[in-house]
Coordinates of C-alpha atoms in Angstrom, one line a residue:
Chain A
A1 CA 13.8 -8.4 -7.4
Q2 CA 12.9 -4.9 -6.3
S3 CA 13.2 -2.8 -3.2
V4 CA 13.2 0.7 -2.4
T5 CA 14.8 2.6 0.5
Q6 CA 13.4 5.9 1.9
L7 CA 16.6 7.9 3.2
D8 CA 14.7 9.7 6.0
S9 CA 12.2 8.0 8.4
H10 CA 11.7 11.4 9.9
V11 CA 11.8 15.1 8.4
S12 CA 10.6 18.2 10.1
V13 CA 9.7 21.0 8.2
S14 CA 8.3 24.6 9.4
E15 CA 5.2 25.3 7.7
G16 CA 5.6 27.3 4.0
T17 CA 8.8 25.7 3.7
P18 CA 9.9 22.9 0.4
V19 CA 9.1 19.9 1.4
L20 CA 11.7 16.6 0.1
L21 CA 11.0 13.2 0.9
R22 CA 13.6 10.9 -0.6
C23 CA 13.5 7.7 -2.0
N24 CA 15.9 5.8 -3.9
Y25 CA 14.6 2.2 -6.0
S26 CA 15.8 -1.0 -7.2
S27 CA 14.5 -2.9 -9.9
S28 CA 15.4 -5.2 -12.6
Y29 CA 12.4 -4.0 -14.8
S30 CA 11.2 -1.0 -15.6
P31 CA 9.0 0.0 -12.6
S32 CA 5.7 1.7 -12.2
L33 CA 6.5 4.1 -8.7
F34 CA 4.0 5.7 -7.0
W35 CA 4.1 7.4 -3.3
Y36 CA 1.2 6.9 -0.8
V37 CA 0.5 9.1 2.2
Q38 CA -1.1 7.6 5.5
H39 CA -2.8 9.9 7.8
P40 CA -3.2 8.6 11.6
N41 CA -5.8 6.4 11.8
K42 CA -6.3 6.6 8.3
G43 CA -5.5 4.0 5.3
L44 CA -3.7 4.9 2.3
Q45 CA -4.0 7.5 -0.1
L46 CA -2.5 7.4 -3.6
L47 CA -0.4 10.9 -4.2
L48 CA 0.6 10.1 -7.7
K49 CA 2.3 7.7 -9.7
Y50 CA 4.9 7.3 -12.4
T51 CA 4.4 4.3 -15.4
S52 CA 6.7 5.4 -17.6
A53 CA 4.9 8.7 -19.2
A54 CA 6.1 11.7 -18.4
T55 CA 9.3 12.0 -15.9
L56 CA 7.7 14.7 -13.7
V57 CA 4.6 13.8 -12.8
K58 CA 2.1 15.9 -10.4
G59 CA -0.3 14.0 -7.9
I60 CA -2.5 15.7 -5.4
N61 CA -2.2 18.5 -2.7
G62 CA 0.7 20.2 -4.9
F63 CA 3.0 17.3 -4.6
E64 CA 5.5 16.6 -7.4
A65 CA 7.7 13.7 -8.2
E66 CA 10.6 13.1 -10.6
F67 CA 11.7 9.9 -11.7
K68 CA 15.3 9.8 -12.3
K69 CA 16.8 6.4 -14.0
S70 CA 20.4 7.1 -13.9
E71 CA 19.8 7.7 -10.2
T72 CA 17.5 4.9 -9.8
S73 CA 15.7 8.2 -7.6
F74 CA 12.0 9.0 -7.2
H75 CA 12.2 11.8 -4.6
L76 CA 8.8 13.5 -3.5
T77 CA 8.3 17.6 -3.3
K78 CA 6.0 20.0 -2.4
P79 CA 6.7 24.2 -3.0
S80 CA 5.3 24.8 0.6
A81 CA 4.3 22.4 3.2
H82 CA 0.9 23.0 5.0
M83 CA 0.0 21.5 8.2
S84 CA -2.2 19.0 7.1
D85 CA 0.4 18.0 5.5
A86 CA 1.9 16.1 8.3
A87 CA 1.3 12.2 7.6
E88 CA 3.7 9.2 7.4
Y89 CA 5.2 8.8 3.6
F90 CA 5.5 5.5 1.7
C91 CA 7.5 5.5 -1.5
V92 CA 6.5 2.0 -3.5
V93 CA 7.4 0.3 -6.5
R94 CA 6.0 -2.3 -8.6
A95 CA 8.1 -3.8 -11.4
Y96 CA 6.6 -5.3 -14.9
T97 CA 7.5 -8.5 -14.5
G98 CA 3.7 -9.7 -14.4
R99 CA 3.5 -9.3 -10.9
R100 CA 1.4 -7.4 -9.2
A101 CA 3.0 -7.0 -5.7
L102 CA 3.8 -3.4 -4.4
T103 CA 6.6 -3.2 -2.2
F104 CA 6.8 -0.5 0.3
G105 CA 9.6 1.6 1.7
S106 CA 10.0 1.7 5.3
G107 CA 8.2 5.6 5.6
T108 CA 9.2 9.1 6.1
R109 CA 7.5 10.7 8.9
L110 CA 6.7 14.7 7.6
Q111 CA 6.4 16.9 10.4
V112 CA 5.7 20.1 9.9
Q113 CA 6.4 22.7 12.7
P114 CA 4.1 26.3 13.1
Chain B
E1 CA -14.4 8.6 -6.7
P2 CA -14.9 4.7 -5.9
E3 CA -13.7 3.5 -2.8
V4 CA -12.1 0.0 -1.6
T5 CA -14.8 0.1 1.5
Q6 CA -13.8 -2.2 4.7
T7 CA -15.0 -4.0 7.7
P8 CA -14.8 -4.1 10.6
S9 CA -12.5 -1.2 11.5
H10 CA -11.2 -2.5 14.5
Q11 CA -11.3 -6.3 15.6
V12 CA -10.5 -8.1 18.9
T13 CA -9.8 -11.7 18.7
Q14 CA -8.6 -14.5 21.2
M15 CA -6.0 -16.4 20.2
G16 CA -6.6 -19.5 18.5
Q17 CA -10.0 -18.1 17.4
E18 CA -10.4 -17.7 13.6
V19 CA -11.7 -14.2 12.0
I20 CA -12.5 -12.9 9.0
L21 CA -12.0 -9.6 7.7
R22 CA -14.4 -8.0 4.8
C23 CA -13.5 -5.8 1.6
V24 CA -15.6 -4.4 -0.9
P25 CA -13.0 -3.8 -4.0
I26 CA -13.8 -1.1 -6.4
S27 CA -17.1 -2.4 -8.2
N28 CA -14.8 -2.6 -12.0
H29 CA -11.4 -3.8 -10.9
L30 CA -10.3 -7.3 -11.3
Y31 CA -7.3 -7.6 -8.9
F32 CA -7.9 -7.9 -5.2
Y33 CA -5.1 -8.1 -3.0
W34 CA -4.3 -8.5 1.1
Y35 CA -1.7 -6.4 2.8
R36 CA -1.0 -6.1 6.8
Q37 CA 0.7 -3.5 8.8
I38 CA 2.3 -4.4 11.8
L39 CA 2.7 -1.7 13.8
G40 CA 6.3 0.1 13.5
Q41 CA 6.8 -1.9 10.3
K42 CA 6.4 -1.9 6.2
V43 CA 3.3 -2.3 4.5
E44 CA 3.8 -6.4 3.3
F45 CA 2.0 -8.0 0.5
L46 CA 0.3 -11.1 1.6
V47 CA -1.6 -12.0 -1.3
S48 CA -3.1 -11.0 -4.8
F49 CA -6.4 -12.6 -6.4
Y50 CA -7.8 -12.7 -9.7
N51 CA -10.6 -14.4 -11.8
N52 CA -11.5 -16.3 -8.5
E53 CA -7.7 -17.7 -7.8
I54 CA -5.3 -16.7 -6.0
S55 CA -2.7 -15.2 -8.5
E56 CA 0.5 -14.7 -6.4
K57 CA 1.2 -15.0 -2.6
S58 CA 4.1 -13.9 -0.5
E59 CA 5.9 -16.3 2.4
I60 CA 3.5 -14.9 5.2
F61 CA 0.5 -16.3 3.6
D62 CA 0.7 -19.4 5.0
D63 CA -2.3 -22.4 5.7
Q64 CA -3.5 -20.4 7.9
F65 CA -4.8 -17.6 5.4
S66 CA -7.0 -18.1 3.0
V67 CA -8.9 -15.4 0.6
E68 CA -12.2 -16.1 -0.7
R69 CA -14.9 -14.0 -3.3
P70 CA -17.8 -15.8 -2.0
D71 CA -19.8 -13.2 -4.3
G72 CA -19.7 -11.1 -6.7
S73 CA -19.3 -7.8 -4.5
N74 CA -17.0 -9.0 -1.3
F75 CA -13.3 -10.4 -0.8
T76 CA -12.4 -11.8 2.5
L77 CA -9.5 -12.5 4.6
K78 CA -9.7 -15.6 6.6
I79 CA -7.7 -16.3 9.4
R80 CA -8.1 -19.9 11.1
S81 CA -6.4 -20.1 14.1
T82 CA -4.9 -16.5 15.0
K83 CA -1.6 -15.5 16.9
L84 CA -0.6 -12.7 18.9
E85 CA 1.6 -11.9 16.2
D86 CA -0.9 -11.6 13.9
S87 CA -2.3 -8.6 15.3
A88 CA -1.8 -6.1 12.7
M89 CA -3.6 -3.2 10.2
Y90 CA -4.6 -5.5 7.5
F91 CA -5.4 -3.4 4.0
C92 CA -7.5 -5.1 1.0
A93 CA -6.5 -3.0 -2.5
S94 CA -7.9 -3.3 -6.0
S95 CA -6.4 -2.4 -9.5
E96 CA -7.8 -2.2 -13.0
V97 CA -6.4 -4.4 -15.0
S98 CA -4.5 -1.9 -17.8
Q99 CA -0.6 -1.7 -17.2
V100 CA -1.1 1.9 -19.8
S101 CA -3.1 3.4 -16.4
G102 CA -0.4 2.0 -13.9
Y103 CA -2.9 -0.2 -12.4
G104 CA -4.6 2.4 -10.4
Y105 CA -4.1 0.3 -7.4
T106 CA -6.9 1.5 -4.5
F107 CA -6.7 1.0 -0.6
G108 CA -9.1 0.8 1.9
S109 CA -8.9 2.5 5.3
G110 CA -7.8 -1.1 6.6
T111 CA -9.2 -3.5 9.7
R112 CA -7.1 -3.5 13.2
L113 CA -6.9 -6.5 14.2
T114 CA -6.0 -6.6 17.8
V115 CA -5.0 -11.3 19.3
V116 CA -5.3 -10.9 22.8

Protein backbone atom coordinates (compact mmCIF):
# COMPACT_ATOMS: atom_id res chain seq x y z
CA ALA A 1 0.00 0.00 0.00
CA GLN A 2 1.11 3.55 -0.57
CA SER A 3 0.62 6.70 1.44
CA VAL A 4 1.70 10.32 1.38
CA THR A 5 2.39 12.65 4.29
CA GLN A 6 2.60 16.37 3.77
CA LEU A 7 4.41 17.61 6.80
CA ASP A 8 2.96 21.11 6.89
CA SER A 9 -0.70 21.96 6.51
CA HIS A 10 0.12 25.64 6.11
CA VAL A 11 3.25 27.50 4.97
CA SER A 12 3.63 31.27 4.86
CA VAL A 13 6.49 33.01 3.03
CA SER A 14 7.27 36.52 1.90
CA GLU A 15 7.29 37.36 -1.77
CA GLY A 16 10.75 36.82 -3.24
CA THR A 17 11.86 34.31 -0.59
CA PRO A 18 12.33 30.55 -1.15
CA VAL A 19 9.49 28.06 -0.89
CA LEU A 20 9.83 24.58 0.62
CA LEU A 21 6.82 22.26 0.80
CA ARG A 22 7.64 18.91 2.36
CA CYS A 23 6.35 15.52 1.35
CA ASN A 24 7.23 12.02 2.50
CA TYR A 25 5.84 8.92 0.85
CA SER A 26 5.47 5.28 1.63
CA SER A 27 5.26 2.75 -1.14
CA SER A 28 5.96 -0.94 -1.46
CA TYR A 29 7.10 -0.43 -5.02
CA SER A 30 9.04 2.14 -7.00
CA PRO A 31 6.53 4.97 -7.11
CA SER A 32 5.57 7.68 -9.50
CA LEU A 33 5.29 10.96 -7.61
CA PHE A 34 3.49 14.13 -8.54
CA TRP A 35 2.84 17.60 -7.24
CA TYR A 36 -0.46 19.22 -8.12
CA VAL A 37 -1.59 22.77 -7.38
CA GLN A 38 -5.14 23.92 -6.78
CA HIS A 39 -5.95 27.61 -6.92
CA PRO A 40 -9.17 28.77 -5.23
CA ASN A 41 -12.23 27.49 -7.06
CA LYS A 42 -10.07 25.90 -9.74
CA GLY A 43 -9.17 22.38 -10.72
CA LEU A 44 -5.99 20.41 -10.11
CA GLN A 45 -3.04 21.44 -12.23
CA LEU A 46 0.04 19.26 -12.62
CA LEU A 47 3.21 21.04 -11.51
CA LEU A 48 5.69 18.22 -12.06
CA LYS A 49 6.13 14.45 -11.95
CA TYR A 50 8.81 11.90 -11.13
CA THR A 51 8.77 8.62 -13.04
CA SER A 52 12.13 6.96 -12.22
CA ALA A 53 14.21 9.04 -14.60
CA ALA A 54 16.17 12.03 -13.24
CA THR A 55 15.82 12.48 -9.49
CA LEU A 56 15.67 16.27 -9.79
CA VAL A 57 12.49 17.16 -11.58
CA LYS A 58 11.74 20.58 -13.00
CA GLY A 59 8.15 21.70 -13.34
CA ILE A 60 6.17 24.68 -14.40
CA ASN A 61 6.37 28.18 -12.91
CA GLY A 62 9.90 27.64 -11.58
CA PHE A 63 9.07 24.78 -9.22
CA GLU A 64 11.39 21.81 -8.69
CA ALA A 65 11.28 18.64 -6.64
CA GLU A 66 13.97 16.14 -5.73
CA PHE A 67 13.25 12.45 -5.28
CA LYS A 68 15.32 11.05 -2.41
CA LYS A 69 14.77 7.33 -2.05
CA SER A 70 16.89 7.02 1.08
CA GLU A 71 14.73 9.61 2.82
CA THR A 72 11.47 8.62 1.05
CA SER A 73 10.96 12.30 0.35
CA PHE A 74 9.81 14.39 -2.58
CA HIS A 75 9.97 17.98 -1.36
CA LEU A 76 8.80 20.83 -3.60
CA THR A 77 10.94 23.97 -3.85
CA LYS A 78 10.99 27.29 -5.61
CA PRO A 79 13.83 29.82 -5.27
CA SER A 80 11.62 32.90 -5.17
CA ALA A 81 7.94 33.02 -4.28
CA HIS A 82 5.47 35.07 -6.27
CA MET A 83 2.09 36.30 -5.08
CA SER A 84 0.43 34.12 -7.72
CA ASP A 85 1.91 31.00 -6.07
CA ALA A 86 -0.58 31.27 -3.22
CA ALA A 87 -2.65 28.08 -3.49
CA GLU A 88 -3.13 24.56 -2.12
CA TYR A 89 -0.41 22.07 -3.08
CA PHE A 90 -0.88 18.31 -3.13
CA CYS A 91 1.80 15.65 -3.13
CA VAL A 92 0.52 12.53 -4.89
CA VAL A 93 1.86 9.00 -5.25
CA ARG A 94 1.11 6.16 -7.61
CA ALA A 95 2.71 2.75 -7.07
CA TYR A 96 3.87 0.57 -9.98
CA THR A 97 1.65 -2.29 -9.04
CA GLY A 98 -0.65 -2.26 -12.02
CA ARG A 99 -2.98 -0.06 -10.05
CA ARG A 100 -3.65 3.37 -11.46
CA ALA A 101 -5.34 5.00 -8.50
CA LEU A 102 -3.53 8.04 -7.18
CA THR A 103 -3.14 8.61 -3.45
CA PHE A 104 -3.22 12.25 -2.41
CA GLY A 105 -1.63 13.93 0.57
CA SER A 106 -3.73 16.15 2.76
CA GLY A 107 -2.41 19.29 1.11
CA THR A 108 -0.31 22.30 2.08
CA ARG A 109 -1.78 25.76 1.83
CA LEU A 110 0.88 28.23 0.70
CA GLN A 111 0.38 31.83 1.68
CA VAL A 112 2.61 34.49 0.11
CA GLN A 113 2.94 37.79 1.96
CA PRO A 114 3.75 40.99 0.08
CA GLU B 1 -2.97 22.20 -24.48
CA PRO B 2 -5.57 19.42 -24.30
CA GLU B 3 -8.05 19.68 -21.43
CA VAL B 4 -10.47 17.51 -19.53
CA THR B 5 -13.85 19.24 -19.55
CA GLN B 6 -16.45 18.79 -16.83
CA THR B 7 -20.05 19.91 -16.76
CA PRO B 8 -21.79 21.38 -14.92
CA SER B 9 -19.38 23.36 -12.76
CA HIS B 10 -21.95 23.54 -9.97
CA GLN B 11 -24.95 21.35 -9.26
CA VAL B 12 -27.46 21.56 -6.45
CA THR B 13 -29.77 18.62 -5.92
CA GLN B 14 -32.25 17.43 -3.33
CA MET B 15 -31.46 14.45 -1.16
CA GLY B 16 -32.66 11.24 -2.77
CA GLN B 17 -32.46 12.57 -6.31
CA GLU B 18 -30.28 11.09 -9.03
CA VAL B 19 -27.47 13.17 -10.51
CA ILE B 20 -25.23 12.66 -13.50
CA LEU B 21 -21.88 14.38 -13.68
CA ARG B 22 -20.36 14.65 -17.11
CA CYS B 23 -16.80 14.68 -18.37
CA VAL B 24 -15.07 14.83 -21.72
CA PRO B 25 -11.61 13.25 -21.34
CA ILE B 26 -8.64 14.01 -23.56
CA SER B 27 -9.27 12.32 -26.87
CA ASN B 28 -6.24 10.01 -27.06
CA HIS B 29 -6.38 8.95 -23.42
CA LEU B 30 -7.66 5.47 -22.67
CA TYR B 31 -8.00 5.48 -18.86
CA PHE B 32 -10.65 7.55 -17.12
CA TYR B 33 -11.14 8.31 -13.46
CA TRP B 34 -13.37 9.96 -10.91
CA TYR B 35 -12.07 11.47 -7.69
CA ARG B 36 -13.87 13.50 -5.05
CA GLN B 37 -12.88 16.05 -2.45
CA ILE B 38 -15.20 16.67 0.44
CA LEU B 39 -14.74 20.19 1.74
CA GLY B 40 -11.67 20.37 3.96
CA GLN B 41 -10.64 16.77 3.27
CA LYS B 42 -8.25 14.91 1.01
CA VAL B 43 -8.86 14.19 -2.63
CA GLU B 44 -10.04 10.56 -2.73
CA PHE B 45 -10.02 8.04 -5.55
CA LEU B 46 -13.42 6.67 -6.55
CA VAL B 47 -13.04 4.61 -9.72
CA SER B 48 -10.98 3.99 -12.83
CA PHE B 49 -12.37 2.85 -16.18
CA TYR B 50 -10.64 1.22 -19.13
CA ASN B 51 -11.84 -0.59 -22.20
CA ASN B 52 -15.47 0.01 -21.29
CA GLU B 53 -15.30 -1.49 -17.86
CA ILE B 54 -14.33 -0.59 -14.32
CA SER B 55 -10.69 -1.53 -13.75
CA GLU B 56 -10.43 -0.42 -10.14
CA LYS B 57 -12.68 1.09 -7.49
CA SER B 58 -12.43 2.24 -3.92
CA GLU B 59 -14.58 1.38 -0.92
CA ILE B 60 -16.39 4.68 -1.44
CA PHE B 61 -17.67 3.56 -4.83
CA ASP B 62 -20.65 1.54 -3.62
CA ASP B 63 -23.84 0.49 -5.38
CA GLN B 64 -25.26 3.99 -5.51
CA PHE B 65 -22.48 5.00 -7.92
CA SER B 66 -22.06 3.97 -11.53
CA VAL B 67 -19.92 5.10 -14.45
CA GLU B 68 -20.52 4.93 -18.14
CA ARG B 69 -18.95 5.90 -21.41
CA PRO B 70 -22.12 6.36 -23.45
CA ASP B 71 -20.35 7.44 -26.64
CA GLY B 72 -16.86 8.02 -27.95
CA SER B 73 -16.25 11.22 -26.05
CA ASN B 74 -18.22 11.43 -22.79
CA PHE B 75 -17.57 9.77 -19.45
CA THR B 76 -20.25 10.05 -16.77
CA LEU B 77 -20.63 9.46 -13.05
CA LYS B 78 -24.14 8.71 -11.82
CA ILE B 79 -25.18 8.89 -8.21
CA ARG B 80 -28.51 7.10 -7.90
CA SER B 81 -29.95 8.44 -4.68
CA THR B 82 -27.93 11.31 -3.33
CA LYS B 83 -27.19 11.76 0.36
CA LEU B 84 -26.07 14.85 2.20
CA GLU B 85 -22.59 13.34 2.59
CA ASP B 86 -22.22 13.13 -1.20
CA SER B 87 -21.72 16.88 -1.23
CA ALA B 88 -18.22 17.36 -2.58
CA MET B 89 -16.13 18.50 -5.50
CA TYR B 90 -15.96 15.72 -8.06
CA PHE B 91 -12.96 15.61 -10.36
CA CYS B 92 -12.74 13.70 -13.59
CA ALA B 93 -9.30 12.73 -14.90
CA SER B 94 -7.87 10.85 -17.83
CA SER B 95 -4.45 9.38 -18.51
CA GLU B 96 -2.28 7.92 -21.19
CA VAL B 97 -1.36 4.27 -21.36
CA SER B 98 2.39 4.68 -21.39
CA GLN B 99 4.15 3.92 -18.14
CA VAL B 100 7.24 5.77 -19.25
CA SER B 101 5.40 9.05 -19.49
CA GLY B 102 4.14 8.70 -15.94
CA TYR B 103 0.70 8.09 -17.37
CA GLY B 104 0.09 11.81 -17.94
CA TYR B 105 -2.85 12.24 -15.59
CA THR B 106 -4.90 15.32 -16.44
CA PHE B 107 -7.69 16.55 -14.20
CA GLY B 108 -10.75 18.58 -15.04
CA SER B 109 -11.83 21.70 -13.15
CA GLY B 110 -14.37 19.78 -11.13
CA THR B 111 -18.10 19.76 -10.48
CA ARG B 112 -19.17 21.06 -7.11
CA LEU B 113 -22.14 18.97 -6.01
CA THR B 114 -24.29 20.26 -3.19
CA VAL B 115 -26.99 17.98 -1.78
CA VAL B 116 -29.69 19.78 0.21
